[in-house]
């Protein structure tokens, strides 16, 4: 009894720490402390769950925990910030697959308990989980079936969806949307078959229904995310984060683990809220996002006139020396080049010269929500000059120079000017309204999303080609 009380108290403490961690992440200055809240909360959760009543198999559990911990420590040191989005997607897939396996195992144990009850023999020798099931009423076991169906379905969708997201973010799968003939009808048919299988499962059809249901859900997850274009991958990562949370909550109900229920609900709800906020920022329909129904072209895009005009670092430095106000717009290209420290040096030198320097951050800049903010904080850029899109968008018209570093879609005027653009209607940073725009870019390609940007062809835009870090380092040395 005392052991159970300790576990319950630990669950409450861990839940409080997780809530504090989520709350603190909304503020730059509190973010580091918030991360430590999450680390301590997770340590408490793991340790006290392992010490819970009727928990055994430590000969297997402890080595697996040590191996997992060592792999996590190795990854944390090996993975660069540019690879963080695909790492997050990969971790989401683990949660989804765990939900599928736990759901399958729960059904096997439930069927075993039901068979023993029917035979009228002793329940001795059962696993801890099966022993818990043995004390449940038939109604409670039926409720467990509903938890199993939800866990398996959500987990399977999360698993394959996250694997595809990982592939797209890592460049192993093309960023353009791909759908099989039939599109949404295929997804709808698969969902309908899942519903039929769930009904059959509830009526005693057997374990095979869950296996086929999982296979169909694997297809749905794969097809949903394959149908989403690269420009929208930050929203996809956030959405899959929400899915993994709900999958974890379903696992918690199945295992009667209150802490897992709370943690999963926190992750699921916060991920859903973040996805909704990002959809508003991109002028996307939330339901359409959930159904994987965006990211494809709406029709033939408008023809782009003009040509891209290159400039060297000396020309950009000259414009910066003459400017009074400068706005820097970072994107994934800054992350790839690891140019954030060079950008920080440039900002410091420009501010020392008496110039007003600020950053314009789009809500979906990079490939992960908050990606640019983290990189700039790492480079010790002052928080007060890092502004969100809504805070700075009206100031571009009165700005002398804008430097765009590795951004494409978030500064693309086609979002407002071309109704046939794949990103039509998406709010963007209006950098083209400034007096001069310099775009730091590796080459003339369309970038990850495959969408051409008319900004690069405008009369007041010049292209600074090359590696972003080398380009910015060159500028730093030329600023008076």
GROMACS .gro file of C-alpha atoms in nm:
model
  480
    1UNK     CA    1   0.000   0.000   0.000
    2UNK     CA    2   0.282   0.238   0.093
    3UNK     CA    3   0.454   0.158  -0.238
    4UNK     CA    4   0.138   0.252  -0.429
    5UNK     CA    5   0.116   0.584  -0.242
    6UNK     CA    6   0.479   0.667  -0.328
    7UNK     CA    7   0.411   0.598  -0.698
    8UNK     CA    8   0.096   0.814  -0.691
    9UNK     CA    9   0.283   1.102  -0.525
   10UNK     CA   10   0.562   1.071  -0.783
   11UNK     CA   11   0.306   1.078  -1.064
   12UNK     CA   12   0.159   1.402  -0.930
   13UNK     CA   13   0.505   1.558  -0.892
   14UNK     CA   14   0.607   1.457  -1.244
   15UNK     CA   15   0.280   1.590  -1.388
   16UNK     CA   16   0.335   1.927  -1.218
   17UNK     CA   17   0.691   1.944  -1.354
   18UNK     CA   18   0.569   1.865  -1.705
   19UNK     CA   19   0.312   2.146  -1.684
   20UNK     CA   20   0.578   2.389  -1.557
   21UNK     CA   21   0.806   2.277  -1.840
   22UNK     CA   22   0.542   2.346  -2.107
   23UNK     CA   23   0.457   2.682  -1.952
   24UNK     CA   24   0.820   2.791  -1.933
   25UNK     CA   25   0.894   2.709  -2.295
   26UNK     CA   26   0.676   3.002  -2.403
   27UNK     CA   27   0.943   3.245  -2.279
   28UNK     CA   28   1.302   3.267  -2.409
   29UNK     CA   29   1.454   3.351  -2.074
   30UNK     CA   30   1.272   3.072  -1.888
   31UNK     CA   31   1.323   2.806  -2.155
   32UNK     CA   32   1.642   2.652  -2.010
   33UNK     CA   33   1.485   2.615  -1.667
   34UNK     CA   34   1.172   2.472  -1.830
   35UNK     CA   35   1.379   2.206  -2.007
   36UNK     CA   36   1.527   2.102  -1.672
   37UNK     CA   37   1.176   2.075  -1.527
   38UNK     CA   38   1.094   1.833  -1.807
   39UNK     CA   39   1.415   1.632  -1.755
   40UNK     CA   40   1.358   1.594  -1.380
   41UNK     CA   41   0.990   1.514  -1.434
   42UNK     CA   42   1.073   1.241  -1.685
   43UNK     CA   43   1.340   1.093  -1.455
   44UNK     CA   44   1.086   1.075  -1.170
   45UNK     CA   45   0.826   0.925  -1.403
   46UNK     CA   46   1.057   0.649  -1.530
   47UNK     CA   47   1.207   0.556  -1.192
   48UNK     CA   48   0.886   0.543  -0.993
   49UNK     CA   49   0.693   0.368  -1.272
   50UNK     CA   50   0.960   0.096  -1.270
   51UNK     CA   51   0.922   0.070  -0.891
   52UNK     CA   52   0.544   0.040  -0.907
   53UNK     CA   53   0.342  -0.242  -0.753
   54UNK     CA   54   0.343  -0.576  -0.938
   55UNK     CA   55   0.623  -0.456  -1.167
   56UNK     CA   56   0.889  -0.719  -1.236
   57UNK     CA   57   1.127  -0.836  -1.504
   58UNK     CA   58   1.405  -0.606  -1.390
   59UNK     CA   59   1.659  -0.836  -1.551
   60UNK     CA   60   1.519  -0.722  -1.887
   61UNK     CA   61   1.401  -0.374  -1.791
   62UNK     CA   62   1.720  -0.227  -1.645
   63UNK     CA   63   1.950  -0.329  -1.935
   64UNK     CA   64   1.694  -0.194  -2.185
   65UNK     CA   65   1.672   0.136  -1.997
   66UNK     CA   66   2.050   0.166  -1.988
   67UNK     CA   67   2.080   0.088  -2.359
   68UNK     CA   68   1.807   0.340  -2.443
   69UNK     CA   69   1.967   0.604  -2.223
   70UNK     CA   70   2.308   0.554  -2.385
   71UNK     CA   71   2.157   0.577  -2.734
   72UNK     CA   72   1.977   0.898  -2.634
   73UNK     CA   73   2.297   1.050  -2.492
   74UNK     CA   74   2.489   0.956  -2.807
   75UNK     CA   75   2.223   1.106  -3.033
   76UNK     CA   76   2.207   1.429  -2.831
   77UNK     CA   77   2.578   1.482  -2.891
   78UNK     CA   78   2.580   1.367  -3.252
   79UNK     CA   79   2.269   1.535  -3.394
   80UNK     CA   80   2.312   1.892  -3.517
   81UNK     CA   81   2.039   2.155  -3.480
   82UNK     CA   82   1.975   2.125  -3.854
   83UNK     CA   83   1.882   1.760  -3.799
   84UNK     CA   84   1.655   1.824  -3.503
   85UNK     CA   85   1.327   1.828  -3.704
   86UNK     CA   86   1.387   1.481  -3.847
   87UNK     CA   87   1.499   1.353  -3.505
   88UNK     CA   88   1.173   1.475  -3.353
   89UNK     CA   89   0.979   1.301  -3.630
   90UNK     CA   90   1.174   0.979  -3.569
   91UNK     CA   91   1.099   0.991  -3.195
   92UNK     CA   92   0.729   1.039  -3.270
   93UNK     CA   93   0.739   0.717  -3.473
   94UNK     CA   94   0.870   0.524  -3.172
   95UNK     CA   95   0.573   0.637  -2.961
   96UNK     CA   96   0.331   0.532  -3.233
   97UNK     CA   97   0.486   0.188  -3.278
   98UNK     CA   98   0.491   0.135  -2.900
   99UNK     CA   99   0.117   0.209  -2.891
  100UNK     CA  100   0.054  -0.057  -3.159
  101UNK     CA  101   0.259  -0.323  -2.981
  102UNK     CA  102   0.105  -0.248  -2.640
  103UNK     CA  103  -0.243  -0.259  -2.789
  104UNK     CA  104  -0.175  -0.596  -2.950
  105UNK     CA  105  -0.027  -0.733  -2.628
  106UNK     CA  106  -0.323  -0.605  -2.424
  107UNK     CA  107  -0.563  -0.792  -2.650
  108UNK     CA  108  -0.363  -1.115  -2.623
  109UNK     CA  109  -0.364  -1.086  -2.244
  110UNK     CA  110  -0.735  -1.000  -2.237
  111UNK     CA  111  -0.815  -1.303  -2.451
  112UNK     CA  112  -0.603  -1.517  -2.218
  113UNK     CA  113  -0.789  -1.393  -1.909
  114UNK     CA  114  -1.125  -1.454  -2.077
  115UNK     CA  115  -1.019  -1.810  -2.170
  116UNK     CA  116  -0.908  -1.884  -1.813
  117UNK     CA  117  -1.237  -1.750  -1.678
  118UNK     CA  118  -1.431  -1.968  -1.919
  119UNK     CA  119  -1.228  -2.274  -1.816
  120UNK     CA  120  -1.278  -2.195  -1.447
  121UNK     CA  121  -0.911  -2.253  -1.355
  122UNK     CA  122  -0.672  -2.054  -1.134
  123UNK     CA  123  -0.521  -1.721  -1.239
  124UNK     CA  124  -0.185  -1.811  -1.081
  125UNK     CA  125   0.125  -1.744  -1.288
  126UNK     CA  126  -0.017  -1.454  -1.488
  127UNK     CA  127   0.185  -1.143  -1.571
  128UNK     CA  128   0.131  -0.827  -1.367
  129UNK     CA  129  -0.083  -0.679  -1.644
  130UNK     CA  130  -0.290  -0.996  -1.687
  131UNK     CA  131  -0.338  -1.017  -1.310
  132UNK     CA  132  -0.483  -0.666  -1.318
  133UNK     CA  133  -0.715  -0.765  -1.600
  134UNK     CA  134  -0.828  -1.072  -1.404
  135UNK     CA  135  -0.988  -0.842  -1.145
  136UNK     CA  136  -1.180  -0.637  -1.401
  137UNK     CA  137  -1.548  -0.688  -1.472
  138UNK     CA  138  -1.669  -0.793  -1.820
  139UNK     CA  139  -1.784  -0.433  -1.876
  140UNK     CA  140  -1.439  -0.300  -1.786
  141UNK     CA  141  -1.277  -0.550  -2.023
  142UNK     CA  142  -1.510  -0.434  -2.299
  143UNK     CA  143  -1.404  -0.075  -2.229
  144UNK     CA  144  -1.044  -0.193  -2.256
  145UNK     CA  145  -1.120  -0.309  -2.611
  146UNK     CA  146  -1.216   0.046  -2.706
  147UNK     CA  147  -0.887   0.174  -2.563
  148UNK     CA  148  -0.698  -0.091  -2.760
  149UNK     CA  149  -0.866   0.004  -3.090
  150UNK     CA  150  -0.790   0.373  -3.041
  151UNK     CA  151  -0.432   0.307  -2.934
  152UNK     CA  152  -0.358   0.078  -3.227
  153UNK     CA  153  -0.521   0.309  -3.484
  154UNK     CA  154  -0.366   0.636  -3.364
  155UNK     CA  155  -0.031   0.468  -3.302
  156UNK     CA  156  -0.016   0.313  -3.649
  157UNK     CA  157  -0.107   0.643  -3.821
  158UNK     CA  158   0.157   0.821  -3.611
  159UNK     CA  159   0.424   0.563  -3.690
  160UNK     CA  160   0.412   0.564  -4.069
  161UNK     CA  161   0.326   0.934  -4.085
  162UNK     CA  162   0.634   1.013  -3.876
  163UNK     CA  163   0.855   0.785  -4.085
  164UNK     CA  164   0.747   0.969  -4.402
  165UNK     CA  165   0.798   1.307  -4.229
  166UNK     CA  166   1.147   1.196  -4.129
  167UNK     CA  167   1.220   1.093  -4.488
  168UNK     CA  168   1.102   1.426  -4.629
  169UNK     CA  169   1.287   1.633  -4.369
  170UNK     CA  170   1.607   1.434  -4.418
  171UNK     CA  171   1.583   1.467  -4.797
  172UNK     CA  172   1.543   1.091  -4.847
  173UNK     CA  173   1.191   1.145  -4.988
  174UNK     CA  174   1.102   1.427  -5.228
  175UNK     CA  175   0.941   1.734  -5.073
  176UNK     CA  176   0.661   1.757  -5.332
  177UNK     CA  177   0.317   1.616  -5.243
  178UNK     CA  178   0.239   1.271  -5.380
  179UNK     CA  179  -0.096   1.092  -5.369
  180UNK     CA  180  -0.220   0.769  -5.517
  181UNK     CA  181  -0.506   0.784  -5.770
  182UNK     CA  182  -0.823   0.833  -5.572
  183UNK     CA  183  -0.660   1.056  -5.309
  184UNK     CA  184  -0.897   1.124  -5.022
  185UNK     CA  185  -1.135   0.848  -5.133
  186UNK     CA  186  -0.864   0.592  -5.058
  187UNK     CA  187  -0.814   0.740  -4.711
  188UNK     CA  188  -1.189   0.745  -4.649
  189UNK     CA  189  -1.224   0.384  -4.765
  190UNK     CA  190  -0.939   0.277  -4.535
  191UNK     CA  191  -1.102   0.455  -4.238
  192UNK     CA  192  -1.434   0.287  -4.322
  193UNK     CA  193  -1.270  -0.056  -4.328
  194UNK     CA  194  -1.103   0.020  -3.994
  195UNK     CA  195  -1.446   0.097  -3.848
  196UNK     CA  196  -1.584  -0.233  -3.984
  197UNK     CA  197  -1.289  -0.422  -3.835
  198UNK     CA  198  -1.336  -0.248  -3.500
  199UNK     CA  199  -1.701  -0.356  -3.491
  200UNK     CA  200  -1.599  -0.711  -3.579
  201UNK     CA  201  -1.336  -0.702  -3.303
  202UNK     CA  202  -1.591  -0.589  -3.045
  203UNK     CA  203  -1.812  -0.879  -3.152
  204UNK     CA  204  -1.541  -1.137  -3.088
  205UNK     CA  205  -1.386  -1.178  -3.435
  206UNK     CA  206  -1.041  -1.212  -3.280
  207UNK     CA  207  -0.688  -1.077  -3.282
  208UNK     CA  208  -0.657  -1.080  -3.661
  209UNK     CA  209  -0.892  -0.780  -3.685
  210UNK     CA  210  -0.641  -0.566  -3.493
  211UNK     CA  211  -0.357  -0.676  -3.720
  212UNK     CA  212  -0.547  -0.577  -4.036
  213UNK     CA  213  -0.673  -0.256  -3.869
  214UNK     CA  214  -0.312  -0.162  -3.792
  215UNK     CA  215  -0.208  -0.237  -4.151
  216UNK     CA  216  -0.481  -0.007  -4.284
  217UNK     CA  217  -0.385   0.265  -4.034
  218UNK     CA  218  -0.021   0.229  -4.143
  219UNK     CA  219  -0.139   0.302  -4.498
  220UNK     CA  220  -0.345   0.603  -4.386
  221UNK     CA  221  -0.049   0.757  -4.203
  222UNK     CA  222   0.182   0.701  -4.501
  223UNK     CA  223  -0.065   0.837  -4.756
  224UNK     CA  224  -0.165   1.140  -4.547
  225UNK     CA  225   0.189   1.271  -4.503
  226UNK     CA  226   0.303   1.178  -4.855
  227UNK     CA  227   0.025   1.408  -4.979
  228UNK     CA  228   0.168   1.710  -4.795
  229UNK     CA  229   0.426   1.939  -4.958
  230UNK     CA  230   0.758   2.042  -4.810
  231UNK     CA  231   0.643   2.400  -4.749
  232UNK     CA  232   0.403   2.272  -4.485
  233UNK     CA  233   0.633   2.028  -4.302
  234UNK     CA  234   0.666   2.242  -3.985
  235UNK     CA  235   0.290   2.205  -3.935
  236UNK     CA  236   0.318   1.832  -4.004
  237UNK     CA  237   0.582   1.789  -3.732
  238UNK     CA  238   0.358   1.973  -3.484
  239UNK     CA  239   0.055   1.768  -3.589
  240UNK     CA  240   0.243   1.437  -3.549
  241UNK     CA  241   0.358   1.556  -3.208
  242UNK     CA  242  -0.009   1.585  -3.115
  243UNK     CA  243  -0.086   1.240  -3.257
  244UNK     CA  244   0.198   1.083  -3.056
  245UNK     CA  245   0.057   1.243  -2.741
  246UNK     CA  246  -0.288   1.098  -2.794
  247UNK     CA  247  -0.131   0.761  -2.872
  248UNK     CA  248   0.057   0.780  -2.541
  249UNK     CA  249  -0.267   0.871  -2.359
  250UNK     CA  250  -0.438   0.569  -2.514
  251UNK     CA  251  -0.150   0.351  -2.391
  252UNK     CA  252  -0.197   0.502  -2.044
  253UNK     CA  253  -0.562   0.402  -2.035
  254UNK     CA  254  -0.475   0.052  -2.152
  255UNK     CA  255  -0.206   0.010  -1.885
  256UNK     CA  256  -0.406   0.198  -1.615
  257UNK     CA  257  -0.111   0.437  -1.584
  258UNK     CA  258  -0.235   0.779  -1.468
  259UNK     CA  259   0.095   0.950  -1.536
  260UNK     CA  260   0.103   0.831  -1.896
  261UNK     CA  261  -0.254   0.951  -1.943
  262UNK     CA  262  -0.167   1.299  -1.810
  263UNK     CA  263   0.159   1.322  -2.004
  264UNK     CA  264  -0.003   1.204  -2.327
  265UNK     CA  265  -0.292   1.447  -2.285
  266UNK     CA  266  -0.047   1.736  -2.227
  267UNK     CA  267   0.153   1.650  -2.538
  268UNK     CA  268  -0.156   1.583  -2.748
  269UNK     CA  269  -0.340   1.901  -2.651
  270UNK     CA  270  -0.035   2.130  -2.668
  271UNK     CA  271   0.058   1.984  -3.008
  272UNK     CA  272  -0.297   2.037  -3.134
  273UNK     CA  273  -0.300   2.397  -3.008
  274UNK     CA  274   0.038   2.467  -3.169
  275UNK     CA  275  -0.083   2.312  -3.496
  276UNK     CA  276  -0.391   2.533  -3.487
  277UNK     CA  277  -0.181   2.845  -3.422
  278UNK     CA  278   0.052   2.756  -3.708
  279UNK     CA  279  -0.240   2.688  -3.941
  280UNK     CA  280  -0.372   3.037  -3.868
  281UNK     CA  281  -0.026   3.177  -3.937
  282UNK     CA  282  -0.025   2.998  -4.273
  283UNK     CA  283  -0.392   3.067  -4.350
  284UNK     CA  284  -0.462   2.693  -4.363
  285UNK     CA  285  -0.777   2.510  -4.261
  286UNK     CA  286  -0.712   2.305  -3.946
  287UNK     CA  287  -0.940   2.018  -4.050
  288UNK     CA  288  -0.774   2.009  -4.390
  289UNK     CA  289  -0.436   1.978  -4.222
  290UNK     CA  290  -0.551   1.683  -4.012
  291UNK     CA  291  -0.678   1.510  -4.324
  292UNK     CA  292  -0.358   1.576  -4.517
  293UNK     CA  293  -0.549   1.784  -4.769
  294UNK     CA  294  -0.311   2.068  -4.835
  295UNK     CA  295   0.028   2.135  -4.986
  296UNK     CA  296  -0.055   2.055  -5.349
  297UNK     CA  297  -0.068   2.302  -5.639
  298UNK     CA  298  -0.399   2.476  -5.703
  299UNK     CA  299  -0.342   2.530  -6.074
  300UNK     CA  300  -0.077   2.664  -6.314
  301UNK     CA  301   0.142   2.916  -6.132
  302UNK     CA  302   0.187   3.264  -6.278
  303UNK     CA  303   0.482   3.323  -6.508
  304UNK     CA  304   0.774   3.509  -6.347
  305UNK     CA  305   0.930   3.791  -6.545
  306UNK     CA  306   1.280   3.935  -6.512
  307UNK     CA  307   1.603   3.774  -6.403
  308UNK     CA  308   1.799   3.715  -6.088
  309UNK     CA  309   2.077   3.971  -6.047
  310UNK     CA  310   2.384   3.866  -5.848
  311UNK     CA  311   2.591   4.088  -5.621
  312UNK     CA  312   2.914   4.032  -5.431
  313UNK     CA  313   2.976   4.075  -5.059
  314UNK     CA  314   3.136   4.415  -5.118
  315UNK     CA  315   2.816   4.551  -5.273
  316UNK     CA  316   2.604   4.425  -4.983
  317UNK     CA  317   2.849   4.565  -4.726
  318UNK     CA  318   2.838   4.905  -4.896
  319UNK     CA  319   2.458   4.910  -4.872
  320UNK     CA  320   2.474   4.808  -4.505
  321UNK     CA  321   2.724   5.083  -4.428
  322UNK     CA  322   2.489   5.340  -4.582
  323UNK     CA  323   2.175   5.202  -4.415
  324UNK     CA  324   2.016   5.327  -4.095
  325UNK     CA  325   1.774   5.038  -4.046
  326UNK     CA  326   1.828   4.668  -4.119
  327UNK     CA  327   1.601   4.366  -4.082
  328UNK     CA  328   1.739   4.012  -4.103
  329UNK     CA  329   1.505   3.726  -4.201
  330UNK     CA  330   1.658   3.384  -4.125
  331UNK     CA  331   1.543   3.050  -4.264
  332UNK     CA  332   1.650   2.691  -4.290
  333UNK     CA  333   1.950   2.789  -4.504
  334UNK     CA  334   2.099   2.963  -4.200
  335UNK     CA  335   2.059   2.643  -4.001
  336UNK     CA  336   2.217   2.426  -4.273
  337UNK     CA  337   2.519   2.657  -4.295
  338UNK     CA  338   2.542   2.691  -3.917
  339UNK     CA  339   2.562   3.064  -3.979
  340UNK     CA  340   2.390   3.184  -3.661
  341UNK     CA  341   2.713   3.284  -3.487
  342UNK     CA  342   2.833   3.475  -3.793
  343UNK     CA  343   2.493   3.648  -3.805
  344UNK     CA  344   2.530   3.738  -3.437
  345UNK     CA  345   2.872   3.892  -3.509
  346UNK     CA  346   2.724   4.092  -3.797
  347UNK     CA  347   2.442   4.220  -3.577
  348UNK     CA  348   2.686   4.323  -3.305
  349UNK     CA  349   2.902   4.515  -3.551
  350UNK     CA  350   2.605   4.690  -3.715
  351UNK     CA  351   2.461   4.794  -3.378
  352UNK     CA  352   2.802   4.922  -3.266
  353UNK     CA  353   2.793   5.140  -3.579
  354UNK     CA  354   2.467   5.292  -3.455
  355UNK     CA  355   2.230   5.112  -3.690
  356UNK     CA  356   1.890   4.973  -3.594
  357UNK     CA  357   1.898   4.597  -3.647
  358UNK     CA  358   1.607   4.359  -3.592
  359UNK     CA  359   1.503   4.008  -3.691
  360UNK     CA  360   1.177   3.909  -3.858
  361UNK     CA  361   1.070   3.555  -3.763
  362UNK     CA  362   0.791   3.378  -3.947
  363UNK     CA  363   0.593   3.126  -3.735
  364UNK     CA  364   0.697   2.840  -3.964
  365UNK     CA  365   1.053   2.948  -4.048
  366UNK     CA  366   1.282   2.645  -4.072
  367UNK     CA  367   1.143   2.295  -4.046
  368UNK     CA  368   1.040   2.294  -3.683
  369UNK     CA  369   0.834   2.543  -3.480
  370UNK     CA  370   1.071   2.784  -3.304
  371UNK     CA  371   1.371   2.656  -3.503
  372UNK     CA  372   1.511   3.003  -3.578
  373UNK     CA  373   1.450   3.133  -3.225
  374UNK     CA  374   1.653   2.847  -3.079
  375UNK     CA  375   1.944   2.905  -3.318
  376UNK     CA  376   1.953   3.279  -3.250
  377UNK     CA  377   1.933   3.223  -2.875
  378UNK     CA  378   2.223   2.977  -2.907
  379UNK     CA  379   2.424   3.253  -3.078
  380UNK     CA  380   2.333   3.498  -2.796
  381UNK     CA  381   2.131   3.734  -3.012
  382UNK     CA  382   1.938   3.970  -2.778
  383UNK     CA  383   1.578   3.854  -2.733
  384UNK     CA  384   1.433   4.204  -2.763
  385UNK     CA  385   1.536   4.246  -3.129
  386UNK     CA  386   1.390   3.910  -3.237
  387UNK     CA  387   1.035   3.993  -3.347
  388UNK     CA  388   0.749   3.780  -3.477
  389UNK     CA  389   0.593   3.840  -3.818
  390UNK     CA  390   0.293   4.033  -3.687
  391UNK     CA  391   0.520   4.263  -3.487
  392UNK     CA  392   0.747   4.362  -3.774
  393UNK     CA  393   0.558   4.320  -4.101
  394UNK     CA  394   0.439   4.680  -4.117
  395UNK     CA  395   0.795   4.810  -4.074
  396UNK     CA  396   0.947   4.674  -4.395
  397UNK     CA  397   0.822   4.971  -4.599
  398UNK     CA  398   1.036   5.206  -4.389
  399UNK     CA  399   1.342   4.979  -4.376
  400UNK     CA  400   1.660   5.050  -4.573
  401UNK     CA  401   1.801   4.699  -4.609
  402UNK     CA  402   1.661   4.350  -4.560
  403UNK     CA  403   1.891   4.047  -4.557
  404UNK     CA  404   1.718   3.717  -4.625
  405UNK     CA  405   1.928   3.417  -4.521
  406UNK     CA  406   1.814   3.088  -4.666
  407UNK     CA  407   1.441   3.159  -4.665
  408UNK     CA  408   1.207   3.097  -4.954
  409UNK     CA  409   0.836   3.041  -4.891
  410UNK     CA  410   0.805   3.274  -4.591
  411UNK     CA  411   0.918   3.573  -4.803
  412UNK     CA  412   0.745   3.471  -5.125
  413UNK     CA  413   0.519   3.747  -5.268
  414UNK     CA  414   0.334   3.483  -5.476
  415UNK     CA  415   0.149   3.391  -5.157
  416UNK     CA  416  -0.036   3.722  -5.189
  417UNK     CA  417  -0.012   3.791  -5.562
  418UNK     CA  418  -0.075   3.452  -5.728
  419UNK     CA  419  -0.399   3.269  -5.640
  420UNK     CA  420  -0.266   2.956  -5.816
  421UNK     CA  421   0.047   2.934  -5.603
  422UNK     CA  422   0.069   2.628  -5.373
  423UNK     CA  423   0.111   2.875  -5.083
  424UNK     CA  424  -0.164   3.115  -5.194
  425UNK     CA  425  -0.314   3.301  -4.898
  426UNK     CA  426  -0.029   3.221  -4.663
  427UNK     CA  427   0.078   3.527  -4.460
  428UNK     CA  428   0.441   3.610  -4.542
  429UNK     CA  429   0.705   3.862  -4.442
  430UNK     CA  430   0.672   4.156  -4.685
  431UNK     CA  431   1.044   4.204  -4.738
  432UNK     CA  432   0.998   4.329  -5.096
  433UNK     CA  433   0.846   4.652  -4.961
  434UNK     CA  434   1.185   4.763  -4.824
  435UNK     CA  435   1.428   4.978  -5.023
  436UNK     CA  436   1.680   4.698  -5.085
  437UNK     CA  437   1.665   4.320  -5.039
  438UNK     CA  438   1.969   4.092  -5.039
  439UNK     CA  439   1.901   3.720  -5.055
  440UNK     CA  440   2.177   3.488  -4.931
  441UNK     CA  441   2.129   3.162  -5.116
  442UNK     CA  442   2.344   2.866  -5.223
  443UNK     CA  443   2.222   2.872  -5.583
  444UNK     CA  444   1.935   2.946  -5.818
  445UNK     CA  445   1.729   2.638  -5.724
  446UNK     CA  446   1.376   2.656  -5.587
  447UNK     CA  447   1.472   2.512  -5.249
  448UNK     CA  448   1.319   2.237  -5.039
  449UNK     CA  449   0.953   2.299  -5.123
  450UNK     CA  450   1.014   2.328  -5.497
  451UNK     CA  451   0.826   2.662  -5.525
  452UNK     CA  452   0.979   2.942  -5.733
  453UNK     CA  453   1.006   3.279  -5.555
  454UNK     CA  454   0.932   3.598  -5.755
  455UNK     CA  455   1.114   3.797  -5.485
  456UNK     CA  456   1.446   3.690  -5.639
  457UNK     CA  457   1.346   3.856  -5.969
  458UNK     CA  458   1.231   4.194  -5.834
  459UNK     CA  459   1.416   4.516  -5.926
  460UNK     CA  460   1.514   4.594  -5.565
  461UNK     CA  461   1.646   4.242  -5.495
  462UNK     CA  462   2.003   4.122  -5.538
  463UNK     CA  463   2.130   3.767  -5.493
  464UNK     CA  464   2.436   3.694  -5.278
  465UNK     CA  465   2.521   3.338  -5.384
  466UNK     CA  466   2.729   3.102  -5.174
  467UNK     CA  467   2.745   2.937  -4.835
  468UNK     CA  468   2.559   3.155  -4.585
  469UNK     CA  469   2.824   3.142  -4.313
  470UNK     CA  470   3.107   3.235  -4.553
  471UNK     CA  471   2.895   3.515  -4.701
  472UNK     CA  472   2.808   3.663  -4.363
  473UNK     CA  473   3.168   3.632  -4.240
  474UNK     CA  474   3.275   3.831  -4.546
  475UNK     CA  475   3.021   4.101  -4.463
  476UNK     CA  476   3.140   4.125  -4.102
  477UNK     CA  477   3.494   4.205  -4.215
  478UNK     CA  478   3.369   4.484  -4.443
  479UNK     CA  479   3.140   4.673  -4.203
  480UNK     CA  480   3.292   5.009  -4.099
   0.00000   0.00000   0.00000
